Coordinates of C-alpha atoms in Angstrom, one line a residue:
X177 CA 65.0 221.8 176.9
X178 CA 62.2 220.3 174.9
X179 CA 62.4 221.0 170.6
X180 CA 59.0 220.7 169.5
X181 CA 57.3 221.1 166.4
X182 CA 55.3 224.1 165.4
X183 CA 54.8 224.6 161.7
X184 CA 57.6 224.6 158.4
X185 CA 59.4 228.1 159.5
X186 CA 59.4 227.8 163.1
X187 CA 60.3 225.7 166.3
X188 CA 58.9 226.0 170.3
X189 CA 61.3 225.8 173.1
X190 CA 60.2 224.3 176.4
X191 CA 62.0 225.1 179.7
X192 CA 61.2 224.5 183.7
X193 CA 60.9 227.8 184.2
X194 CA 60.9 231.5 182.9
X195 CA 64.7 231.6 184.1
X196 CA 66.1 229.3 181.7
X197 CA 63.6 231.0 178.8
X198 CA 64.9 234.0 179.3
X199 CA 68.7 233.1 179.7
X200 CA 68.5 231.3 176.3
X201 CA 67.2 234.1 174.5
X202 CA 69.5 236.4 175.9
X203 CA 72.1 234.3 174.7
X204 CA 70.8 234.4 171.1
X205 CA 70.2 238.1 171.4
X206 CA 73.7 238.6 172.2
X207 CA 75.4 235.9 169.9
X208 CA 72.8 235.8 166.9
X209 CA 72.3 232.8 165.0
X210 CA 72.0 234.1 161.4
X211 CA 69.1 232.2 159.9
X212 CA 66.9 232.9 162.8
X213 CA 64.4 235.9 162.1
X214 CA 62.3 236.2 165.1
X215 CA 61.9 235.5 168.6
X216 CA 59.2 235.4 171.1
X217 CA 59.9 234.2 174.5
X218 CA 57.2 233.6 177.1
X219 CA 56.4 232.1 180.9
X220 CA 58.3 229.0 179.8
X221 CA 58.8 228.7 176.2
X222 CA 61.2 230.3 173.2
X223 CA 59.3 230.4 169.7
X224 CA 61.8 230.8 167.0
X225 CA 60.9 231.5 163.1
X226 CA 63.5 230.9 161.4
X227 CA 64.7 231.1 157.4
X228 CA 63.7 227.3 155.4
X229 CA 66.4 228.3 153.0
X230 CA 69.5 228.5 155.4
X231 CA 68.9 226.3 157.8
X232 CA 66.4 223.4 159.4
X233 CA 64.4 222.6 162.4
X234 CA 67.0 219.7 163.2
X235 CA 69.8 221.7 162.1
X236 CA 68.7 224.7 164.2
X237 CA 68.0 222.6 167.4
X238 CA 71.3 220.8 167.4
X239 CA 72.9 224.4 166.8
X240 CA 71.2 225.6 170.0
X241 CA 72.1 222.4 172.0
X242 CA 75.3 222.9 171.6
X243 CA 75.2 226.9 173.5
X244 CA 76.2 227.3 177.0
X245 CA 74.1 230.0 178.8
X246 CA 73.8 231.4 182.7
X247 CA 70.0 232.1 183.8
X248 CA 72.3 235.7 185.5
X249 CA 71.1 236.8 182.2
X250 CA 69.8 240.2 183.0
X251 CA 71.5 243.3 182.0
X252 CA 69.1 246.5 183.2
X253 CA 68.1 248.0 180.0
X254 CA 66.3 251.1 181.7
X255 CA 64.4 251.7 185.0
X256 CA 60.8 253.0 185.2
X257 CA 59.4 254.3 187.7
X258 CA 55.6 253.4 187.6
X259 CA 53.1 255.5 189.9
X260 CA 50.2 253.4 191.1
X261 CA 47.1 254.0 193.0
X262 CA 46.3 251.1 195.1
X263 CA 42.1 251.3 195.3
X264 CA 41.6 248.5 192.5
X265 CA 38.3 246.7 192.7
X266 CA 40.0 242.7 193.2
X267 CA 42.6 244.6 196.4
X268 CA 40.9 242.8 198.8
X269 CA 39.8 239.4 197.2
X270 CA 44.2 239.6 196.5
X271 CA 45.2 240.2 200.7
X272 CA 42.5 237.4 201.6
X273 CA 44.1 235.2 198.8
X274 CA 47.5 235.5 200.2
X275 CA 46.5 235.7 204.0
X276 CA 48.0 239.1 204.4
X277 CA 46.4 242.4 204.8
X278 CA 45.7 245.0 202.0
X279 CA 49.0 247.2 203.2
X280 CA 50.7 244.6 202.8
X281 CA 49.8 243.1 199.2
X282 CA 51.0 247.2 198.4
X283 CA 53.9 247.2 200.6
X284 CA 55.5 243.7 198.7
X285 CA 54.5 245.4 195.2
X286 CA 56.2 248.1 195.8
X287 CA 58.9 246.9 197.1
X288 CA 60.3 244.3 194.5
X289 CA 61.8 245.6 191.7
X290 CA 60.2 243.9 188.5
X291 CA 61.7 243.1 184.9
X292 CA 60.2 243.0 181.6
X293 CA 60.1 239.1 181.0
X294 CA 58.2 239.6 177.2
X295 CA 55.5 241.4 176.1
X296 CA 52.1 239.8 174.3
X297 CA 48.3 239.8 174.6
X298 CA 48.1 243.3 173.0
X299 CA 50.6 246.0 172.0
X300 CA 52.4 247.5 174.7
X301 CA 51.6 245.2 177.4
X302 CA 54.4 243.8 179.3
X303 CA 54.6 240.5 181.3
X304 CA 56.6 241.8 185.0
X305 CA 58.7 239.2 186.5
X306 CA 60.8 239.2 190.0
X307 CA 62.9 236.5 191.4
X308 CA 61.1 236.5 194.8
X309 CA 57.5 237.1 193.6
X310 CA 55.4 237.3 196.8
X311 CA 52.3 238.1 194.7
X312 CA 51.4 234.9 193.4
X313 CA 47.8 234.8 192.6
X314 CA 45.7 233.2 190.1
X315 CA 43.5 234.5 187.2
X316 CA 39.6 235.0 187.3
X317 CA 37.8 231.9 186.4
X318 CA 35.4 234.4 184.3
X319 CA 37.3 236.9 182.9
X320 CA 36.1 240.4 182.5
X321 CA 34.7 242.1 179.6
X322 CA 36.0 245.4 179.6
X323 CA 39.1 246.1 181.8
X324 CA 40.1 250.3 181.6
X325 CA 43.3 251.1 180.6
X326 CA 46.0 251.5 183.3
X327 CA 44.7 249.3 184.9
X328 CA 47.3 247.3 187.4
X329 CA 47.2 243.5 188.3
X330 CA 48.7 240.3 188.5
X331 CA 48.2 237.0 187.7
X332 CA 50.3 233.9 188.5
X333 CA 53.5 234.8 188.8
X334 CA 53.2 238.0 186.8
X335 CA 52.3 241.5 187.3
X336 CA 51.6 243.8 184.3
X337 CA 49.7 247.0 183.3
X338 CA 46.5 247.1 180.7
X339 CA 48.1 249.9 178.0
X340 CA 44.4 250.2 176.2
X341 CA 40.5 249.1 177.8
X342 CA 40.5 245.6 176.8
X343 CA 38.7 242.3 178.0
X344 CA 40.8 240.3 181.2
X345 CA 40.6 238.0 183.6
X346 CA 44.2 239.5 186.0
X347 CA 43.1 240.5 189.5
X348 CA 42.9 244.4 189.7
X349 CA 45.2 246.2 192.4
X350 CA 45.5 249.3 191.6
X351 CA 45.7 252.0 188.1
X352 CA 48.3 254.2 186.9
X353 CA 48.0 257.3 184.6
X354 CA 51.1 256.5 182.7
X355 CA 50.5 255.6 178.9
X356 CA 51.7 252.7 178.4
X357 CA 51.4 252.4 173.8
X358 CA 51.5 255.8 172.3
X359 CA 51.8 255.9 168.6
X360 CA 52.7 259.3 168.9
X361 CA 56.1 258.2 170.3
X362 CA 59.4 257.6 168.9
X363 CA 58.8 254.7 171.0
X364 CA 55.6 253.0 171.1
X365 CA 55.7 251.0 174.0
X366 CA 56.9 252.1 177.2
X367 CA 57.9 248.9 178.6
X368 CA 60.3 246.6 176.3
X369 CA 61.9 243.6 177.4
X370 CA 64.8 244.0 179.8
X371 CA 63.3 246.9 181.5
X372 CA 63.6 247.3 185.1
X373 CA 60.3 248.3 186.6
X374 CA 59.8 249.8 190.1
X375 CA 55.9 250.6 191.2
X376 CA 55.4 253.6 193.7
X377 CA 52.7 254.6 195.8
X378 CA 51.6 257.6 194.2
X379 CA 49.5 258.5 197.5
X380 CA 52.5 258.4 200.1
X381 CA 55.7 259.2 197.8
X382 CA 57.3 261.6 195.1
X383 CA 58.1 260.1 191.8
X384 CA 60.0 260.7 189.4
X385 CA 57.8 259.8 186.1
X386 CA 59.9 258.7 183.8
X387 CA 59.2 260.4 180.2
X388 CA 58.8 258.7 176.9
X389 CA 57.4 261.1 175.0
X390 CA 59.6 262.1 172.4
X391 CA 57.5 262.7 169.2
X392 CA 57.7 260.9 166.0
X393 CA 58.8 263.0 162.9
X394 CA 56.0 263.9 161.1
X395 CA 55.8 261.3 158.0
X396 CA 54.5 262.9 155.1
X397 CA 51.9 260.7 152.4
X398 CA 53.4 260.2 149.0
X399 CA 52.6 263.2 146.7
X400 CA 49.2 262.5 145.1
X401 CA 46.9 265.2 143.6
X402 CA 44.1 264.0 145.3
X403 CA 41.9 263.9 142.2
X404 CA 42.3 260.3 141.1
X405 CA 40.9 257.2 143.7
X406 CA 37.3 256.3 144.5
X407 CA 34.1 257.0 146.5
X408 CA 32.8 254.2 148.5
X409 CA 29.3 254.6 147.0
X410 CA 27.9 251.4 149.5
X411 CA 29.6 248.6 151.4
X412 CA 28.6 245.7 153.8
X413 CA 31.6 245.4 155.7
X414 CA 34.5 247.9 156.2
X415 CA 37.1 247.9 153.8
X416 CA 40.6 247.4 155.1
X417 CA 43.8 248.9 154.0
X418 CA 45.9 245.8 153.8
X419 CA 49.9 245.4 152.4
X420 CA 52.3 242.0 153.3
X421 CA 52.0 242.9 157.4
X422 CA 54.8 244.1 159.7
X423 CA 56.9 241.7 160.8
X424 CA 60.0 241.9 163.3
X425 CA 57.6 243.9 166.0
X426 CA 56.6 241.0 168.4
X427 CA 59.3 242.7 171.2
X428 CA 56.5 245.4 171.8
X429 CA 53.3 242.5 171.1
X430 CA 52.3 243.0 167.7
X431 CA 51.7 240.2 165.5
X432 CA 52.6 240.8 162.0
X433 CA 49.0 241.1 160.6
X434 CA 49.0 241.5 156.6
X435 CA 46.3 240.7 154.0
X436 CA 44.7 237.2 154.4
X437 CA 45.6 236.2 151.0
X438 CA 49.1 237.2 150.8
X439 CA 49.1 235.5 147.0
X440 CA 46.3 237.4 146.0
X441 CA 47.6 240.4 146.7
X442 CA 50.9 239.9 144.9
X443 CA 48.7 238.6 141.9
X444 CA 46.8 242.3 142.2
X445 CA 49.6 244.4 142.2
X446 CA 51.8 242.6 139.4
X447 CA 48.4 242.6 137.2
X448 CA 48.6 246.6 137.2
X449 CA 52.1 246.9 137.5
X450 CA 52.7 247.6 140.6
X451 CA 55.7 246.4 143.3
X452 CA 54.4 243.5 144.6
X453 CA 53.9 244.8 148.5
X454 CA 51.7 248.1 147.5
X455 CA 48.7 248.7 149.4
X456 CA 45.8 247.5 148.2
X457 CA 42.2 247.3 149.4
X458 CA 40.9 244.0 151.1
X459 CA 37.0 243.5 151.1
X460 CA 35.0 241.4 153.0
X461 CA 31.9 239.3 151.2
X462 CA 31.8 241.9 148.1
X463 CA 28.5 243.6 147.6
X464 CA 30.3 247.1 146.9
X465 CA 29.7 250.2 144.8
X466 CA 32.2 253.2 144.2
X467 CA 32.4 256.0 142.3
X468 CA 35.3 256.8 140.0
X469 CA 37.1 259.4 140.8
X470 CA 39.7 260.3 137.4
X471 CA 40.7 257.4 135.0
X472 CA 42.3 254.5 136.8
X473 CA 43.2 250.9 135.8
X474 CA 42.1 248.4 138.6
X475 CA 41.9 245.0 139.4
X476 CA 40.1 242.6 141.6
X477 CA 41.9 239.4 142.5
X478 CA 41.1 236.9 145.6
X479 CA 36.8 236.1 146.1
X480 CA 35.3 235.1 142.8
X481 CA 32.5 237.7 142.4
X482 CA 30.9 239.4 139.5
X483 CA 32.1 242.5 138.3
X484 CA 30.2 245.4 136.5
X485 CA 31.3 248.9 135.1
X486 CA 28.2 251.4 134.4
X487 CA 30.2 254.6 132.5
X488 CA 29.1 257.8 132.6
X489 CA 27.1 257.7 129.3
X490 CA 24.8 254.8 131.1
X491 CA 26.2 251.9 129.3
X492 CA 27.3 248.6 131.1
X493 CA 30.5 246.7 130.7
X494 CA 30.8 243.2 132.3
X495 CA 34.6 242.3 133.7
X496 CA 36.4 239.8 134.7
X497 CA 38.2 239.1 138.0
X498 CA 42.5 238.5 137.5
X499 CA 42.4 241.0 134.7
X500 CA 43.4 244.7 134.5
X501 CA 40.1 246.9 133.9
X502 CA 40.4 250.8 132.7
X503 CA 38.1 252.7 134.0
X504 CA 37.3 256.5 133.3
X505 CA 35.8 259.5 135.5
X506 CA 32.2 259.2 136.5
X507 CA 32.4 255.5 136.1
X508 CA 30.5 253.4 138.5
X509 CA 32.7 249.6 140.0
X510 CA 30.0 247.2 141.5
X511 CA 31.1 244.1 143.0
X512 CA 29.0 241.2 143.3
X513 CA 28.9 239.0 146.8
X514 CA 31.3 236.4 146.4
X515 CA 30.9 233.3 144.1
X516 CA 33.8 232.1 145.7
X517 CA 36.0 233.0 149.0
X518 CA 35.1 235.7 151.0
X519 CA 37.9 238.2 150.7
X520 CA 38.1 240.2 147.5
X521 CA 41.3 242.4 146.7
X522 CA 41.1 245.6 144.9
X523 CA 44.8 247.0 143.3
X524 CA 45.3 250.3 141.5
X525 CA 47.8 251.6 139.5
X526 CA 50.2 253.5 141.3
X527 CA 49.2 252.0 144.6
X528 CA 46.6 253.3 147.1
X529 CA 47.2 256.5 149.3
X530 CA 46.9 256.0 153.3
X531 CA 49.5 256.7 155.8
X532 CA 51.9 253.8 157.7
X533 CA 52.0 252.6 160.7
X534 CA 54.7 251.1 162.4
X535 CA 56.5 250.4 158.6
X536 CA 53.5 249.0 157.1
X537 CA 50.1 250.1 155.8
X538 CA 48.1 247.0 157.4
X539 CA 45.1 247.2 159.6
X540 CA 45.4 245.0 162.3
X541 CA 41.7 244.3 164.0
X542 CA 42.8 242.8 166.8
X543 CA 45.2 245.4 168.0
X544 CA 43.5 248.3 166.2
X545 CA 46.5 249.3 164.4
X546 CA 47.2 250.7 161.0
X547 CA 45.2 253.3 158.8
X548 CA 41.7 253.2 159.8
X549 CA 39.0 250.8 158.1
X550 CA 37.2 252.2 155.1
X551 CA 33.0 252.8 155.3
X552 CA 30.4 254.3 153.0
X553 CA 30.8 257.9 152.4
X554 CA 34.8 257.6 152.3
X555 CA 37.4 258.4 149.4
X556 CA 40.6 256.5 148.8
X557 CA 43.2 258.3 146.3
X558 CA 45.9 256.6 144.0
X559 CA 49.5 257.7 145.4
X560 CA 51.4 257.6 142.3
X561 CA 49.6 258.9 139.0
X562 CA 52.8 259.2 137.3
X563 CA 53.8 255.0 136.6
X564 CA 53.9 253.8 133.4
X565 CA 55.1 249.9 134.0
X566 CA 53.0 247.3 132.1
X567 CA 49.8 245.9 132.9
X568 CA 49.7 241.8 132.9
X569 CA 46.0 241.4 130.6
X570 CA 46.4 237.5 130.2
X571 CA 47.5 236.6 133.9
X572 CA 46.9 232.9 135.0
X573 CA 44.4 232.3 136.9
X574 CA 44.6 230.7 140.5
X575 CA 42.9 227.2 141.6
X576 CA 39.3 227.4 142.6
X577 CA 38.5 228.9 145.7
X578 CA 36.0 227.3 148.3
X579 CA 32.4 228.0 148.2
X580 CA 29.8 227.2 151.2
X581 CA 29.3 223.8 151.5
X582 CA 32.5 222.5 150.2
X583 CA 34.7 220.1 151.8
X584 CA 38.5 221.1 151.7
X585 CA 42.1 219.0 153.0
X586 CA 44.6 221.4 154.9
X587 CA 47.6 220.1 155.5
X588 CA 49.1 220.1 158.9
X589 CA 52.0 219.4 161.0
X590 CA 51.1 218.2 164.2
X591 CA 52.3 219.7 167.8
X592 CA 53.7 221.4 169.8
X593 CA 51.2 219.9 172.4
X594 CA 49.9 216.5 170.6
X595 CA 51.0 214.9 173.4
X596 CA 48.5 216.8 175.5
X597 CA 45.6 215.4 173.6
X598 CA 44.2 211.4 173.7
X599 CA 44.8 209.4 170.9
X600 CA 41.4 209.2 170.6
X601 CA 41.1 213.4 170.6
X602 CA 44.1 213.0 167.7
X603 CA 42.1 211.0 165.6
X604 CA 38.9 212.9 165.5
X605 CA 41.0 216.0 164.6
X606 CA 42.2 214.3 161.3
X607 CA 39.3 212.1 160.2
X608 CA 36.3 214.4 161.5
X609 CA 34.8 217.0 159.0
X610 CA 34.8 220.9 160.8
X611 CA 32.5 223.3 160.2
X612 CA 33.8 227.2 159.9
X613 CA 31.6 229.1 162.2
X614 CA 29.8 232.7 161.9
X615 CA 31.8 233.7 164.7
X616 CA 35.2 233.8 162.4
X617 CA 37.1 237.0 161.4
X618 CA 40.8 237.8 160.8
X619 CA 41.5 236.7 164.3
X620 CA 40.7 233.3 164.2
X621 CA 38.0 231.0 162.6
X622 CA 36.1 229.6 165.1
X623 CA 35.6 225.8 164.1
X624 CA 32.7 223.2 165.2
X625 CA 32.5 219.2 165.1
X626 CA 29.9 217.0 166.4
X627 CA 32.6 215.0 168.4
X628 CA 34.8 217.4 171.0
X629 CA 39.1 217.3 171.6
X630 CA 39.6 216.4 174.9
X631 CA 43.1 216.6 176.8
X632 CA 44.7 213.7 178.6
X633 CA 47.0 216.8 180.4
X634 CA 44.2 218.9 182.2
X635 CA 47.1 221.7 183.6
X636 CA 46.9 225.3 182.4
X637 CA 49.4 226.1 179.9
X638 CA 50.9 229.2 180.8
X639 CA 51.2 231.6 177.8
X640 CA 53.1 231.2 174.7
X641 CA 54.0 232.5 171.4
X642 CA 51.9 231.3 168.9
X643 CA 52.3 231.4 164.9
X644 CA 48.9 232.2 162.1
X645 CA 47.8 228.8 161.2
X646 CA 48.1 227.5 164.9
X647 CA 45.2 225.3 165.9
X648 CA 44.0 225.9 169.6
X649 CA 41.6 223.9 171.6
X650 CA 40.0 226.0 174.6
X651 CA 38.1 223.7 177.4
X652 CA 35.3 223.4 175.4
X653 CA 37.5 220.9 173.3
X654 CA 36.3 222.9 169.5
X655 CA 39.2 224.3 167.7
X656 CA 39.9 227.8 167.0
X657 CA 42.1 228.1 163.9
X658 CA 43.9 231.6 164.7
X659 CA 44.4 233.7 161.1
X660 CA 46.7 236.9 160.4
X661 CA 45.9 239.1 163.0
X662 CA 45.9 236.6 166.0
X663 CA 47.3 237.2 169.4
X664 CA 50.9 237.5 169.5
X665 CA 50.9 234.6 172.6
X666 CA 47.5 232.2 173.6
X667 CA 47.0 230.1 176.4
X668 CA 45.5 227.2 175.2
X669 CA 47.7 224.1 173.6
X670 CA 47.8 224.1 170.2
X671 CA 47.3 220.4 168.8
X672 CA 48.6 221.2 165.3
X673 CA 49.3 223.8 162.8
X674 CA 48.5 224.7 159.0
X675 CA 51.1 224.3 156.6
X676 CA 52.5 227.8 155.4
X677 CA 51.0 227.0 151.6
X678 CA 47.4 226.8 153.2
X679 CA 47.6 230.0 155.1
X680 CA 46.3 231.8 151.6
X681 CA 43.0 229.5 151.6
X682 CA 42.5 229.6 154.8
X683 CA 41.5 232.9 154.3
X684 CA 39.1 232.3 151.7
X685 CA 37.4 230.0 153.4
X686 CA 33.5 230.5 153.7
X687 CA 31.0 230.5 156.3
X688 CA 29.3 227.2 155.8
X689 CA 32.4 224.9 153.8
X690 CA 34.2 222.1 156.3
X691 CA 37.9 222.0 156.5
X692 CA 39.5 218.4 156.6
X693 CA 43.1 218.2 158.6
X694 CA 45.3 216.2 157.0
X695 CA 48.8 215.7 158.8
X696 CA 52.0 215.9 156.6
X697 CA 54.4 215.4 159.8
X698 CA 53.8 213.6 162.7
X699 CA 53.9 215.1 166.7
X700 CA 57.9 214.2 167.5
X701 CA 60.9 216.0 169.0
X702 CA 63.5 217.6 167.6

């Protein structure tokens, strides 16, 4: 085992092989270590988040060392039965990979019973693993665009199952019609680690599907009478329904998502009086108008921007961002295009209404989850119109946020895969200015320097769990810096990693400001 360094809250475990991986984190599935929160094991690495106030990296690791473990680890959770028919459109280009003939590649497939190894990439999907994989084959160089759903394929050692159309670059055998992430469900995801998986010919036998599809109980929205919110008069981008995330998920591949600026929307909620995790409303880049719906206090934290209130008798009241705003029925809220940042967070007493998913109100753009994004035309309604907690008038107000053409430091910690990089790569990532992109989101800012990264260790890395703040360097050797709602597991090394503290500002950063890395712990094992 290999302890390397990933950010302040969490550690990456290297092993030889998916074997040992899988044995360890059976091991602390089984006999939990108590300050460990999360885990997400992979093809050959254990990423562990764990609690800074109960424990350390080194403390952890030596913990860990000590545990004796067998890689006879499994213990059949379930079996599924998986129908597939075998006419996928990469069939051939698999039996002429592998020397065999087309009967064959389905003969092996269906004839080795699989397990779910871990799940990543996008909700629901499931990495298959067998002991005698017969299957090996590698990925497209070019991946796809748009792969349907259902779709069967493998790749490497794995096979899995596409649960929604999504881009891909895993060699197609076959498709099956069985739903593989159903919110409707009790149960999500159909495949969970542990699961035994057998794939049948649906052409030449009878299967026995298995069912998932017990409903969820229907949740109903907190009472509101429905005559108290806003009307999104005009907006640029769509507004997003945004709360602390949902952590605790990453066994089905969700990431844990959440508003960008996580301070920011604390500072919202608490300036209103609200819990400090109520929804509130994330805008990209300002430039909105709404239409008051009732009398409501507000307030707008996060982006600097101006803000204007036009009441119904035609006057117009200039406010301030941080502070708590009343505003009456047949008032008219305009925010300006940011000053400052980009994302701008709007609070209201009593919270905003929208329905959860998966225990949080969060929309997740990469996975497409949570209540759906906001657009001109829409209403949002307050949940509660019944608090009466104080409002906050003289809140401080938070550091200055980045503009376009500013230069700002983030502090780092280097790894897990520093050692992949030249020194010479390391030293352009911490003294070369990068430029955020036009191509960033809440994925990942897409980062650019006149000087490329480029690896000393030219393997693939086969996938991992990765953390928000991780730094990634595809083959074209400029960085993606992956945000809130990244990937659950990437395939690229990541050479370093923000400090927690900078996640918030990263955030706000602007198209057109330069980011700075600046390392406050060197690349070194535990």
């Amino acid at each position: 085992m290999r302890f390397l360094p990933v950010n302040l809250t969490s550690l990456l475990i290297e092993f030889s092989n998916l074997e040992e991986t899988l044995a360890l984190h059976q091991n602390l599935v089984v006999d939990p270590i108590d300050s460990i929160l999360e885990m997400i094991p992979a093809a050959c690495t254990l990423l562990i988040y764990f609690d800074r106030y109960r424990t350390d990296a080194y403390k952890l690791t030596a913990s860990i060392r000590k545990r004796e473990y067998s890689t006879h680890f499994f213990s059949c959770v379930q079996t599924i039965q998986i129908p597939v028919t075998y006419d996928g459109e990469d069939l051939q280009n698999v039996a002429d990979c592998l020397g065999i003939s087309v009967a064959e590649v389905i003969y092996r497939h269906t004839h080795q019973s699989y397990r779910v190894a871990f799940t990543g990439f996008a909700p629901g999907f499931a990495y298959l693993s067998c002991l005698e994989n017969q299957l090996s084959v590698p990925r497209h160089a070019s991946p796809r665009i748009r792969i349907p759903a259902g779709s069967v394929a493998l790749a490497g050692e794995f096979s899995g199952i596409y649960p929604k159309d999504s881009p891909g670059g895993w060699q197609l055998i076959g498709r099956t019609d069985q739903q593989m992430w159903d919110l409707d469900r009790e149960q999500p995801a159909l495949l969970r680690p542990g699961d035994q998986v057998v794939f049948v010919d649906a052409t030449q036998s009878s299967v026995t599907s298995f069912s998932c599809s017990v409903k969820k109980k229907k949740i109903s929205l907190p009472h509101s009478d429905r005559k108290h919110g806003i009307k999104i008069k005009q907006v640029t981008f769509p507004i997003l329904f945004q709360d602390q995330g949902r952590a605790g998920l990453s066994d089905v591949g969700i990431s844990e998502s959440g508003a960008m600026d996580r301070q920011a929307l604390r500072d919202a909620n608490r300036i209103v009086g609200n819990c400090i995790n109520e929804t509130i409303l994330e805008i990209t880049n300002g430039s909105l108008r709404v239409q008051v719906l009732g009398d409501l206090v507000i307030c707008v934290t996060g982006a600097i921007c101006s803000i204007s209130v036009t009441t119904s008798a035609g006057d117009m009241i200039q406010c301030e961002n941080y502070r708590p705003v009343a505003l009456c029925d047949g008032d008219e809220l305009e925010l300006s295009a940011p000053r400052a940042g980009v994302r701008s967070y709007l609070s209201v007493r009593g919270g905003w209404l929208c329905e959860s998913v998966l225990q949080s109100t969060s929309y997740d753009t990469l996975a497409q989850i949570g209540p759906k994004p906001i657009r001109n035309g829409n209403s949002v309604f307050v949940a509660k119109t019944d608090t009466h907690r104080i409002v906050l008038p003289d809140y401080p107000l938070p550091n200055p946020l980045p503009s376009s053409g500013d230069i700002i430091t983030l502090d780092v910690i280097m790894g897990p895969h520093t050692d992949w990089f030249s020194d010479s790569a390391v030293a352009i990532l911490v003294s070369q200015h990068w430029h955020v992109t036009n191509e960033s989101n809440r994925i990942g800012l897409r980062l650019e320097g006149s000087r490329t990264l480029t690896r000393k260790d030219p393997h693939e890395l086969p996938s991992e769990g990765t953390v928000a703040g991780s730094i990634q360097v595809p083959t074209n050797g400029q960085p993606v810096l992956f945000m809130r709602d990244h990937p659950l597991t990437g395939g690229y090394p990541v050479i370093a990693v923000i400090a927690d503290y900078h996640l918030d500002l990263c955030g706000q950063l602007p198209v057109g400001c330069s980011v700075i890395f600046h390392p406050i712990q060197i690349f070194q094992e535990f």
